Coordinates of N, CA, C and O in Angstrom, one line a residue:
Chain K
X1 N 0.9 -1.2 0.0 CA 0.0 0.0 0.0 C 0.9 1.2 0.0 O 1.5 1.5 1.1
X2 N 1.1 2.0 -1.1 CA 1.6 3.3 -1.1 C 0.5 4.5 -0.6 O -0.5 4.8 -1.2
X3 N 0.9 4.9 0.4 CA 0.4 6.2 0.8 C 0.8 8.0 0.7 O 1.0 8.6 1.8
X4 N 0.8 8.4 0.0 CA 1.1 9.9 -0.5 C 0.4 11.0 -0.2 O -0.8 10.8 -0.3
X5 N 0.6 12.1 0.0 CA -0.3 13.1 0.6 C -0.1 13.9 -0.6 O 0.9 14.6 -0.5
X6 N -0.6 14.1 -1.5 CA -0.7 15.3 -2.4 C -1.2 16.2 -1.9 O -1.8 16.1 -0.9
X7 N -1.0 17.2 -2.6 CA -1.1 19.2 -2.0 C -2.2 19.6 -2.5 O -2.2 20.7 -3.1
X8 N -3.4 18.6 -2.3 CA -4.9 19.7 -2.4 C -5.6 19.3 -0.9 O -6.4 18.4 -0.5
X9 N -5.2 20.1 -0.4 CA -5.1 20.6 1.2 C -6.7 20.9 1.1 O -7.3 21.2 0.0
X10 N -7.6 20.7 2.7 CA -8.6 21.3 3.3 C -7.6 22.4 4.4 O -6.4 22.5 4.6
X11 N -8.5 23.1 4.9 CA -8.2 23.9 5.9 C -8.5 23.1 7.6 O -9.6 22.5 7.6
X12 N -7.9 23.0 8.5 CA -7.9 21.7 9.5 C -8.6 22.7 10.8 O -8.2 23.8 10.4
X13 N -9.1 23.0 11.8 CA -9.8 23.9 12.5 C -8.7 24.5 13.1 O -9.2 25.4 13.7
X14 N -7.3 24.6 13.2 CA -6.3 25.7 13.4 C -5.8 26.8 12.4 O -5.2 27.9 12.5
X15 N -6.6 26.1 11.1 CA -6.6 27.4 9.6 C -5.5 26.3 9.2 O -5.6 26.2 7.9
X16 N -4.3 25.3 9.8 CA -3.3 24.8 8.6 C -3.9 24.0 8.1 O -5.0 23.5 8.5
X17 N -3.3 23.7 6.9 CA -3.8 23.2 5.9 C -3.8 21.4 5.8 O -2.6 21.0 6.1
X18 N -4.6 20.4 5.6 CA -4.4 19.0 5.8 C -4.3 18.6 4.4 O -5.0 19.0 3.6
X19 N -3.4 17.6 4.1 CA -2.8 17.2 2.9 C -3.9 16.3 2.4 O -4.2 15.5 3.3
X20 N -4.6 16.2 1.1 CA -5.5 15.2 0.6 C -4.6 13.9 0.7 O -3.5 13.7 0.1
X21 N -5.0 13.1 1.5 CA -4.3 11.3 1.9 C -5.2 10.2 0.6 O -6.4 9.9 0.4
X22 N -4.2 9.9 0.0 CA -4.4 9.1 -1.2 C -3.8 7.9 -0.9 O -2.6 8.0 -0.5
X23 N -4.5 6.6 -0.9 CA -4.3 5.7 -0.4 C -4.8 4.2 -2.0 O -5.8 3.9 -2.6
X24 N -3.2 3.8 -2.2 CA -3.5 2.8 -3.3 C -2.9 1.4 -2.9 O -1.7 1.1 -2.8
X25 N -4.1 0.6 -2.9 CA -4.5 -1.3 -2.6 C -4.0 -1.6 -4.0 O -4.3 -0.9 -4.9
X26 N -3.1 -2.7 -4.0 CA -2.8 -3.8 -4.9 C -3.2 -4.8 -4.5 O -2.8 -5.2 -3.4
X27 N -4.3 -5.6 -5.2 CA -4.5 -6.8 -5.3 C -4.5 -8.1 -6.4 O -4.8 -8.1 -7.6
X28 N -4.0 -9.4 -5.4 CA -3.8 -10.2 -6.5 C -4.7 -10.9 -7.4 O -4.4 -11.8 -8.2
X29 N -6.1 -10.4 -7.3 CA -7.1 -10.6 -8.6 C -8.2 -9.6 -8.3 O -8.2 -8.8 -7.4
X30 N -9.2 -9.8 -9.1 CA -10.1 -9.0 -9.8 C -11.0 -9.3 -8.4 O -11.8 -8.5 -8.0
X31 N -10.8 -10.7 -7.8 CA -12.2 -11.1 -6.9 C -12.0 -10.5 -6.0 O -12.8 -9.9 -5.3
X32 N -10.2 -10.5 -5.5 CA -9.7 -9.7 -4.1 C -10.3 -8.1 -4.1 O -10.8 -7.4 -3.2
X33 N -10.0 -7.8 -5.5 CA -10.5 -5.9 -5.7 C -11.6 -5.6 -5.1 O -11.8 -4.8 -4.2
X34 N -12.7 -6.9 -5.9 CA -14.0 -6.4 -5.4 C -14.7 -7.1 -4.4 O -15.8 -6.9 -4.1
X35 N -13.9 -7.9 -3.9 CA -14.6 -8.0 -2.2 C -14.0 -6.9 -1.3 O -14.4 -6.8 -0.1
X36 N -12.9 -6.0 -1.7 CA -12.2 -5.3 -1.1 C -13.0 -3.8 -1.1 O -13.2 -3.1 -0.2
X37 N -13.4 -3.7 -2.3 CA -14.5 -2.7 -2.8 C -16.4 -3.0 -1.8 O -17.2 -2.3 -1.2
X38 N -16.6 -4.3 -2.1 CA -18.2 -4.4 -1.0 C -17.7 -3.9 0.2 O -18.2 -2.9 0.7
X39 N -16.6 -4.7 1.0 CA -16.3 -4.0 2.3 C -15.9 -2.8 2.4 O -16.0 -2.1 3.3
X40 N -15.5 -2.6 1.2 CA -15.6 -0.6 1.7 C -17.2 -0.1 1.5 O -17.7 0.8 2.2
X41 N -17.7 -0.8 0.7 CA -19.1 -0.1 0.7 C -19.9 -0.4 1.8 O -21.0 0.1 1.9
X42 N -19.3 -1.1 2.5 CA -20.4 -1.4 4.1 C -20.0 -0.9 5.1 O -20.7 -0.8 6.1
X43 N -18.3 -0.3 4.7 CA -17.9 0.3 5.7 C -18.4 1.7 5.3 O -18.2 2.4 6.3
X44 N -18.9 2.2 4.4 CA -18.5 4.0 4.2 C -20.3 3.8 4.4 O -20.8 4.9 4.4
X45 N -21.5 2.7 4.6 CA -22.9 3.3 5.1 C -22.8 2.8 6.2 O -23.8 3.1 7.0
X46 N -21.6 1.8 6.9 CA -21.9 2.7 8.3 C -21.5 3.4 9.3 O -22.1 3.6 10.4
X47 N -20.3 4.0 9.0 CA -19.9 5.4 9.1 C -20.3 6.6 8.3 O -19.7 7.6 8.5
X48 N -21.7 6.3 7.1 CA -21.8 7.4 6.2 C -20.7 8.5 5.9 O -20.9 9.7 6.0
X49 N -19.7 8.0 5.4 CA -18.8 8.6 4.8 C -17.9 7.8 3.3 O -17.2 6.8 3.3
X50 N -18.3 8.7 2.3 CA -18.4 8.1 1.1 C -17.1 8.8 0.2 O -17.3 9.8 -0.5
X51 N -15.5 8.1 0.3 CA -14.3 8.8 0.0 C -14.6 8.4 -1.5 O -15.2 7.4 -1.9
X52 N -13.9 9.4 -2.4 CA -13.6 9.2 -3.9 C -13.2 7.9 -3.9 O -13.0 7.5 -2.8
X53 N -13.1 7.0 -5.0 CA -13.2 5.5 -4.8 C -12.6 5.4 -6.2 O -13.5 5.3 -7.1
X54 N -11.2 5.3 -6.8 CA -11.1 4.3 -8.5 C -10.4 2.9 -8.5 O -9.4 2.7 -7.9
X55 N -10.8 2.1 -9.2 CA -10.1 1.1 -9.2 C -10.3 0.6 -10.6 O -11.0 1.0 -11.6
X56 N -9.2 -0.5 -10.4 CA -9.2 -1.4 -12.0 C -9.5 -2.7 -12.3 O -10.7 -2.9 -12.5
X57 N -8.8 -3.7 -12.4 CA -8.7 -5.0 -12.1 C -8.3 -5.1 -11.2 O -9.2 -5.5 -10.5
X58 N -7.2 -5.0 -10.5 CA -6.2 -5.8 -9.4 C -5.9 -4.2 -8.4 O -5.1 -4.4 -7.5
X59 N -6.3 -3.2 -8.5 CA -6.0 -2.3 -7.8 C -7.1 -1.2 -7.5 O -7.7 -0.7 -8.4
X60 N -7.2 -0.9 -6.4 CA -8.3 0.6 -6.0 C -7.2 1.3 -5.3 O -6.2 1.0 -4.7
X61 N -8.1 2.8 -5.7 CA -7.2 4.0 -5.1 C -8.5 4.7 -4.0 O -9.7 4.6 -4.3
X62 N -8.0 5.5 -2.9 CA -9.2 5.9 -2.2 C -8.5 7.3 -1.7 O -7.5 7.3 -0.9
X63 N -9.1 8.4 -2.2 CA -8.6 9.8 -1.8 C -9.8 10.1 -0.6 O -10.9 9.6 -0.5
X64 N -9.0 11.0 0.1 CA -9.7 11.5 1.1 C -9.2 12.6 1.5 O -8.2 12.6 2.1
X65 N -10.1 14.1 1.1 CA -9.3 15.0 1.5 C -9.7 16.0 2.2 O -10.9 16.2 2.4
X66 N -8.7 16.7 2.6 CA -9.1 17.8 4.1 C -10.3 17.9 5.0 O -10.4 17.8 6.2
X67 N -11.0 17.9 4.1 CA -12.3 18.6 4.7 C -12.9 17.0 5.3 O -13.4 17.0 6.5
X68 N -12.9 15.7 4.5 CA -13.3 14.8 4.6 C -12.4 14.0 6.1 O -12.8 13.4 7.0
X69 N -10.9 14.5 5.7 CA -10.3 13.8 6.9 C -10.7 14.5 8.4 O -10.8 13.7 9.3
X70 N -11.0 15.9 8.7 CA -11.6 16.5 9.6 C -13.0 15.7 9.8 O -13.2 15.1 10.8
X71 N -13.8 15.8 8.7 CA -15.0 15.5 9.7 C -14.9 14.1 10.2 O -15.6 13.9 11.1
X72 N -14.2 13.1 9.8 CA -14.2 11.8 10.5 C -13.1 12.2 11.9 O -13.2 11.8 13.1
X73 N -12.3 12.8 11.5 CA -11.4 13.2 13.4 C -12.0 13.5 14.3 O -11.7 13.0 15.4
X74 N -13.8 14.8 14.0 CA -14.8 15.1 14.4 C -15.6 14.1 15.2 O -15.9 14.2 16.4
X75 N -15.8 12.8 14.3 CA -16.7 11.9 14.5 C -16.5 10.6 15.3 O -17.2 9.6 15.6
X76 N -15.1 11.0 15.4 CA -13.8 9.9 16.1 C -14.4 9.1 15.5 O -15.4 8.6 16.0
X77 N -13.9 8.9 13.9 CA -14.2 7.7 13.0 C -13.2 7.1 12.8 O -12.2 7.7 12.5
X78 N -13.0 5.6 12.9 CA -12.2 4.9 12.4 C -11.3 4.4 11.2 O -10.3 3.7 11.0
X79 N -12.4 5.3 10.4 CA -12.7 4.6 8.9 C -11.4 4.0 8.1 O -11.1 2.9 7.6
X80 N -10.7 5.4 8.1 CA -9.4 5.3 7.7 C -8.5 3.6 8.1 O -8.2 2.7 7.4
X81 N -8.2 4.0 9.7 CA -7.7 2.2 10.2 C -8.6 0.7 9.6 O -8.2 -0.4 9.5
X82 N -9.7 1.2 9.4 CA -10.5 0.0 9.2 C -10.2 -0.2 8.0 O -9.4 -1.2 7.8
X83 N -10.4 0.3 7.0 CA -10.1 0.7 5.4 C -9.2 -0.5 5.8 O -9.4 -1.7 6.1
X84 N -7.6 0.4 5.8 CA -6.4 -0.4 5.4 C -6.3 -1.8 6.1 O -5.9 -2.8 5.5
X85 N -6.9 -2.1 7.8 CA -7.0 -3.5 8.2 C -8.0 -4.2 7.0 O -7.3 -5.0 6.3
X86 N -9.1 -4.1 6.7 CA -9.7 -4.7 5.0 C -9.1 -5.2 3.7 O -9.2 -6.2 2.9
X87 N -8.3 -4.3 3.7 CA -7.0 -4.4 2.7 C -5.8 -5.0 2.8 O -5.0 -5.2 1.8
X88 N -5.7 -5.4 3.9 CA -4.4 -5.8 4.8 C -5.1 -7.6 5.3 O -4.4 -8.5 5.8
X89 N -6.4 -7.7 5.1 CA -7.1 -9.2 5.4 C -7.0 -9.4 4.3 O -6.6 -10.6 4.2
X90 N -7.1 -9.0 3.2 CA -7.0 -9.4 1.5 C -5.8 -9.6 1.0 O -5.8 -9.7 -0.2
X91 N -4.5 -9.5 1.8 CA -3.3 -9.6 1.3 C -2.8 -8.4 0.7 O -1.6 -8.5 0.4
X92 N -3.5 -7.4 0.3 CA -2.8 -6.4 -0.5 C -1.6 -5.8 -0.3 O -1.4 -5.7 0.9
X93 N -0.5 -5.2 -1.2 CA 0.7 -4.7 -1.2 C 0.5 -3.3 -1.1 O 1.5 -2.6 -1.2
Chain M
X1 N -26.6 11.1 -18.7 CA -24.9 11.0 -18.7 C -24.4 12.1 -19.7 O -24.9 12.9 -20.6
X2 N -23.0 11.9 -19.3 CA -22.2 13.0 -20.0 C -21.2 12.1 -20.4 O -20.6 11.3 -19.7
X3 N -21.1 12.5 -22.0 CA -19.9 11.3 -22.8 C -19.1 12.4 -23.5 O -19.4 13.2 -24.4
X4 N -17.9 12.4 -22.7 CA -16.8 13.5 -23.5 C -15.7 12.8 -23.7 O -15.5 11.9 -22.9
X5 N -15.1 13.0 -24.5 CA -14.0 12.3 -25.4 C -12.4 12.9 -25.2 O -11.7 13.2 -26.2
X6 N -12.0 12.9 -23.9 CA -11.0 13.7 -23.5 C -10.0 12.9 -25.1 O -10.3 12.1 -25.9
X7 N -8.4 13.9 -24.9 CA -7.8 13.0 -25.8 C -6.5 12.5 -25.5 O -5.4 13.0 -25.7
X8 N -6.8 11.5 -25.0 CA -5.2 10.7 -24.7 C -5.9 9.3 -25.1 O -6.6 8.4 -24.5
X9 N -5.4 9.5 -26.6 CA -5.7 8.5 -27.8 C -4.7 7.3 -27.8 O -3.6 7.1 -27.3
X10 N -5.6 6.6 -28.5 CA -4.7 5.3 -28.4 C -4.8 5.4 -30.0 O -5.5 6.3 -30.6
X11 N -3.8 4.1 -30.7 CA -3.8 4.3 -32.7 C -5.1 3.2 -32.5 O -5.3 2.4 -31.6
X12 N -5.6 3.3 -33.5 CA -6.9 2.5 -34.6 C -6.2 1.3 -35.4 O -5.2 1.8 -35.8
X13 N -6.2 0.2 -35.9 CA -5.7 0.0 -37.3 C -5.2 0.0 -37.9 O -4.3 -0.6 -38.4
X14 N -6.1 1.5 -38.2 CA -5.5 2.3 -39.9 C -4.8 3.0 -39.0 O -4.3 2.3 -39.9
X15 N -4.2 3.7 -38.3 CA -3.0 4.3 -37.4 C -4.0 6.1 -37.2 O -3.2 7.1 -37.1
X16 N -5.0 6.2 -37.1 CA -5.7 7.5 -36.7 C -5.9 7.3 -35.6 O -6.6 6.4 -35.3
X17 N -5.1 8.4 -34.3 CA -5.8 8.0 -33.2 C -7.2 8.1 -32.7 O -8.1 8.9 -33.2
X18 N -7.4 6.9 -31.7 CA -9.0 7.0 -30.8 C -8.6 7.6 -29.6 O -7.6 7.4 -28.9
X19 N -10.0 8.8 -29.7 CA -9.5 9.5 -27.9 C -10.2 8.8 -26.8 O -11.2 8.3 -27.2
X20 N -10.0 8.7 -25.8 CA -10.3 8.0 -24.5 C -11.8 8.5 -24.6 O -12.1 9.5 -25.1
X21 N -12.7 7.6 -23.9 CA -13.7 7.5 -24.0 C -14.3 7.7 -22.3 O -14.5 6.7 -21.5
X22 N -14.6 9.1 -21.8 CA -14.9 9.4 -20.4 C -16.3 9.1 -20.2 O -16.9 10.0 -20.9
X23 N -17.1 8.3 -19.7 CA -18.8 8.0 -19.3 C -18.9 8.4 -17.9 O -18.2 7.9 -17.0
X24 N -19.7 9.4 -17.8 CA -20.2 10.1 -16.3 C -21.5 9.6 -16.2 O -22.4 10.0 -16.8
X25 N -21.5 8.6 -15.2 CA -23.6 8.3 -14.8 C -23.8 8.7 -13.8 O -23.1 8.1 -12.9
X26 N -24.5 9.6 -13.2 CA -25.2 10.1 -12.0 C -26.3 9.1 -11.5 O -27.0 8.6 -12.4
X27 N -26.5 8.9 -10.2 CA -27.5 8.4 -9.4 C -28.4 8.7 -8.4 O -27.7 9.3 -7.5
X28 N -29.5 8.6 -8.2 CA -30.5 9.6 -7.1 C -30.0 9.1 -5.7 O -30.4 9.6 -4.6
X29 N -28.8 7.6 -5.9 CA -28.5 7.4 -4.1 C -27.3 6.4 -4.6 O -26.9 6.1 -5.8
X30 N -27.0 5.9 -3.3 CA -25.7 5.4 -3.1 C -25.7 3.8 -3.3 O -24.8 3.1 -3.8
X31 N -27.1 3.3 -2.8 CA -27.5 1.9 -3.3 C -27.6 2.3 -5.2 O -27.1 1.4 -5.9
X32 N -27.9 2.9 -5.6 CA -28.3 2.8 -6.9 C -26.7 2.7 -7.4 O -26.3 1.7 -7.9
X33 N -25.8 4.0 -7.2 CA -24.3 3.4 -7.7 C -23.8 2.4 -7.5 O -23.0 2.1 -8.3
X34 N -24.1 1.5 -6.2 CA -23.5 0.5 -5.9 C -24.3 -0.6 -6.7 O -23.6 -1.3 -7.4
X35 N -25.5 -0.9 -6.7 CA -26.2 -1.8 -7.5 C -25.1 -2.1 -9.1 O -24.5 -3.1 -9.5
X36 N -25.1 -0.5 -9.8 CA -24.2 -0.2 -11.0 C -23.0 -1.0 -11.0 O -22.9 -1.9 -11.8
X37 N -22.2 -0.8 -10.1 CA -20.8 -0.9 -9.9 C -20.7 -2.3 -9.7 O -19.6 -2.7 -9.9
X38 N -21.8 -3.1 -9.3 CA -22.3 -4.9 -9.2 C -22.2 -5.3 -10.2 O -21.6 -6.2 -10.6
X39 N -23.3 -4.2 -11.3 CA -23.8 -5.3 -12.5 C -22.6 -4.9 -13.5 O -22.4 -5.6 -14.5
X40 N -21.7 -3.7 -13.3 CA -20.7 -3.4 -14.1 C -19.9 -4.7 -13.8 O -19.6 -5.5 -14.7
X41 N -19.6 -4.8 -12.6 CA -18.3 -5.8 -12.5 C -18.5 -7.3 -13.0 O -17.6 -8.1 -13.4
X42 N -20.4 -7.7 -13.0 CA -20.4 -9.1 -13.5 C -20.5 -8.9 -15.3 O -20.3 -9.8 -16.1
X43 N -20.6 -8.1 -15.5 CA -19.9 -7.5 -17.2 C -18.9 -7.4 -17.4 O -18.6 -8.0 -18.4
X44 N -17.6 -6.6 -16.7 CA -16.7 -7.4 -17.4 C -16.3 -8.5 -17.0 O -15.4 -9.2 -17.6
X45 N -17.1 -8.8 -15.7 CA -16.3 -10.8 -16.0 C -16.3 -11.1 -17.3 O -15.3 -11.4 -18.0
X46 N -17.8 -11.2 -17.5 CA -18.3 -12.3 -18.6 C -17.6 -11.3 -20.0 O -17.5 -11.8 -21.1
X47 N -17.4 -9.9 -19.7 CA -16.8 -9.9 -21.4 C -14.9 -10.1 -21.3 O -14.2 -10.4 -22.3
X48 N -14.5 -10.0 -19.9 CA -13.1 -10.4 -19.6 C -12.7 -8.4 -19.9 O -12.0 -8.2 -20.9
X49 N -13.0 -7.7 -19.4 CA -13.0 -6.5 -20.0 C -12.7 -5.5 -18.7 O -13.8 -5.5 -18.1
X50 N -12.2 -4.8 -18.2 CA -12.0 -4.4 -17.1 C -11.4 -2.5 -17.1 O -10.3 -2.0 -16.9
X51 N -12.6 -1.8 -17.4 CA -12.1 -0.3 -17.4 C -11.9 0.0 -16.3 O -12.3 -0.6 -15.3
X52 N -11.4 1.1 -16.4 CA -10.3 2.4 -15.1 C -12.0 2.7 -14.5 O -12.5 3.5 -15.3
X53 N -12.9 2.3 -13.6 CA -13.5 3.3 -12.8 C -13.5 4.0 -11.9 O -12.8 3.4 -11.1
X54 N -13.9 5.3 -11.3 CA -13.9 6.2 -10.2 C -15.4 6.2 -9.9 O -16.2 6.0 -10.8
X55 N -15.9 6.4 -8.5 CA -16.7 6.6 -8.3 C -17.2 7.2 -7.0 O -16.4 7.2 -6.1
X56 N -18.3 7.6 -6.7 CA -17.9 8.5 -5.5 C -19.6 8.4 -5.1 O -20.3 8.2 -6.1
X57 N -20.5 8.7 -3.4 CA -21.5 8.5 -3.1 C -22.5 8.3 -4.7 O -22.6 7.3 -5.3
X58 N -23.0 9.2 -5.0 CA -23.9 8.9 -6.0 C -23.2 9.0 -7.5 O -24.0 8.7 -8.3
X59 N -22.2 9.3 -8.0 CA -21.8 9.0 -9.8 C -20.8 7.9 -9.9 O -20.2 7.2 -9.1
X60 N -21.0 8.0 -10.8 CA -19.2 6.6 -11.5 C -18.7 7.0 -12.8 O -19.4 6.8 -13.8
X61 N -17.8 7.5 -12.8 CA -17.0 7.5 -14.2 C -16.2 6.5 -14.7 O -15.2 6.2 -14.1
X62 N -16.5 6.0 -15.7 CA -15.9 4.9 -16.7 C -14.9 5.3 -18.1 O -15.2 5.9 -19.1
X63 N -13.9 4.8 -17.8 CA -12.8 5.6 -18.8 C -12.3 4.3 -19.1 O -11.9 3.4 -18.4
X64 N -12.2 4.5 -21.2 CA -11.9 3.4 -22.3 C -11.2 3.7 -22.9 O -11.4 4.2 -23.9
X65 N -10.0 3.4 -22.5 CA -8.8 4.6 -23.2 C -8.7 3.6 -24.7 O -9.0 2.4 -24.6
X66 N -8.2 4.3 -25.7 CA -8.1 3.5 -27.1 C -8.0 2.1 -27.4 O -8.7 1.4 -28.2
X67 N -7.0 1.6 -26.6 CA -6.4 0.7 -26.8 C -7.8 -0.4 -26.4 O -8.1 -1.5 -26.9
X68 N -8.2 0.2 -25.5 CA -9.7 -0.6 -24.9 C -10.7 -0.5 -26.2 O -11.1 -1.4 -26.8
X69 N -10.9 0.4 -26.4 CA -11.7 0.2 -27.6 C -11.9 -0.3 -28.5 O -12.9 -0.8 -29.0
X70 N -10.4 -0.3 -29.2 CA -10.0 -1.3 -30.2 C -10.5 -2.8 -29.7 O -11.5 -3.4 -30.0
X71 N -9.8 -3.3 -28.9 CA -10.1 -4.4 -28.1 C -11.3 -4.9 -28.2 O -11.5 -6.0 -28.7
X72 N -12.2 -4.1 -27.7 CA -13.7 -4.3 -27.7 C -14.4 -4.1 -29.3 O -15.4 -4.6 -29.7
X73 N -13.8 -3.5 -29.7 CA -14.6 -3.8 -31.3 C -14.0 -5.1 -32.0 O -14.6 -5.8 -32.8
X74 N -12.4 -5.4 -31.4 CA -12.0 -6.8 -32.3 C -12.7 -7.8 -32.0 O -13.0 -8.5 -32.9
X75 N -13.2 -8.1 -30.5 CA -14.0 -8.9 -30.4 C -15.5 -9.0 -30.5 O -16.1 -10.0 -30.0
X76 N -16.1 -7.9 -31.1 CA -17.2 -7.6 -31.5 C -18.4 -7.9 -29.9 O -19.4 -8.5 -29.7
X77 N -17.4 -6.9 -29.2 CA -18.3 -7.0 -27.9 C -18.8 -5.7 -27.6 O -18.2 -4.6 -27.9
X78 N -20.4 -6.0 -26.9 CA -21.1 -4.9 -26.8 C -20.7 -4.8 -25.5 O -21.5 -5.4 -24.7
X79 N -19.7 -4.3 -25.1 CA -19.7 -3.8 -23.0 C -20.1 -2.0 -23.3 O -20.8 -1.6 -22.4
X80 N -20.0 -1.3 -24.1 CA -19.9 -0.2 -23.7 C -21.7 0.4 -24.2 O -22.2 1.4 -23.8
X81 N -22.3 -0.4 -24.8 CA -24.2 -0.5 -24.9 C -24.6 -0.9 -23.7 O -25.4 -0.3 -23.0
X82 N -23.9 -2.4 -23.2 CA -24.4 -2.9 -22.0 C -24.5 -2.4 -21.0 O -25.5 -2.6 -20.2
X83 N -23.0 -1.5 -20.8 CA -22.7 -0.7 -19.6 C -23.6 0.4 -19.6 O -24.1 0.7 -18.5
X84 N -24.2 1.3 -21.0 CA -25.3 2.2 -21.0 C -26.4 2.0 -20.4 O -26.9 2.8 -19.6
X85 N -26.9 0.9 -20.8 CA -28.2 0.4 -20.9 C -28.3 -0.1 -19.1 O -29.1 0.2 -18.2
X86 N -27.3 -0.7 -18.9 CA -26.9 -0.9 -17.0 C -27.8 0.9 -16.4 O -28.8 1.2 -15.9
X87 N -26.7 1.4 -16.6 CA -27.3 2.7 -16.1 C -28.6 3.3 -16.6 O -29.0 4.3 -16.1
X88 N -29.0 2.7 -17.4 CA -30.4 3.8 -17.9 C -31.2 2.8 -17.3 O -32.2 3.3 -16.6
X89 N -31.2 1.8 -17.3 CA -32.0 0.8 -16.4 C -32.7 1.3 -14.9 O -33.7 1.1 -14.4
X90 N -31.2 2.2 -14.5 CA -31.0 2.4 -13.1 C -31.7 3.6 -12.7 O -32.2 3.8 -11.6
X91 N -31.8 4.7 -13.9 CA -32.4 5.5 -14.0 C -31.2 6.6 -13.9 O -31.4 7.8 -13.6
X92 N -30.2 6.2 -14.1 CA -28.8 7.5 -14.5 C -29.2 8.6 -15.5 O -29.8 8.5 -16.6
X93 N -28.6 9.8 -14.6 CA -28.8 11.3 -15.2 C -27.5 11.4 -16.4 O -27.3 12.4 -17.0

């Protein structure tokens, strides 16, 4: 799992700025992608929070940025840890 | 839907490039994209066919860059009717 913070920043409630967290799953087939993709979709209704989402065959990318990483800090959401433990039960790189 | 033809073309055959093929479907909820993104994925099983999607609470963007297209006309497969007709089904804006 490569994780990179590209520079399209939200504003964080001190005014600095929070880096959009772009988070990309390798998986070793199409079936691992998309059982990896239903468990995100059960995880984002029930935490109702629904991150940009692309994927291909063997790989999903999941951005989440500023404004989005705040309101789950807000909501002392897990989402994020749970995400990557999902990804990390599927073997992903 | 909105079908714009960004251009990061792939060659044709006859060597004229094809520009990437961007499909935007909107949805009135988040079960309705996810239903989409079901019956997309048992499509390309069965056509073995696997586009770049993004998708986010209610839309999905489907991108067919040339090389995919070609592909899909050599084998005289209807994924990119199917995939329409998926969404209009669903009632996509």
């Amino acid at each position: 799992m490569s994780e990179n913070e590209a520079k399209q920043a939200g504003a964080a409630p001190g005014g600095e700025r929070i880096a959009s967290l772009n988070l990309r799953f390798d998986f070793a087939s199409y079936a691992d992608t998309r059982r990896f993709l239903d468990q995100m979709a059960d995880l984002s209704k029930r935490e109702d929070y629904y991150p940009d989402v692309s994927f291909g065959k063997t790989y999903a990318n999941i951005s989440i940025d500023g404004d989005g990483q705040t309101a789950l800090q807000q909501r002392n959401s897990n989402f994020i840890n749970e995400m990557k433990a999902l990804a990390a039960q599927l073997g992903s790189s």
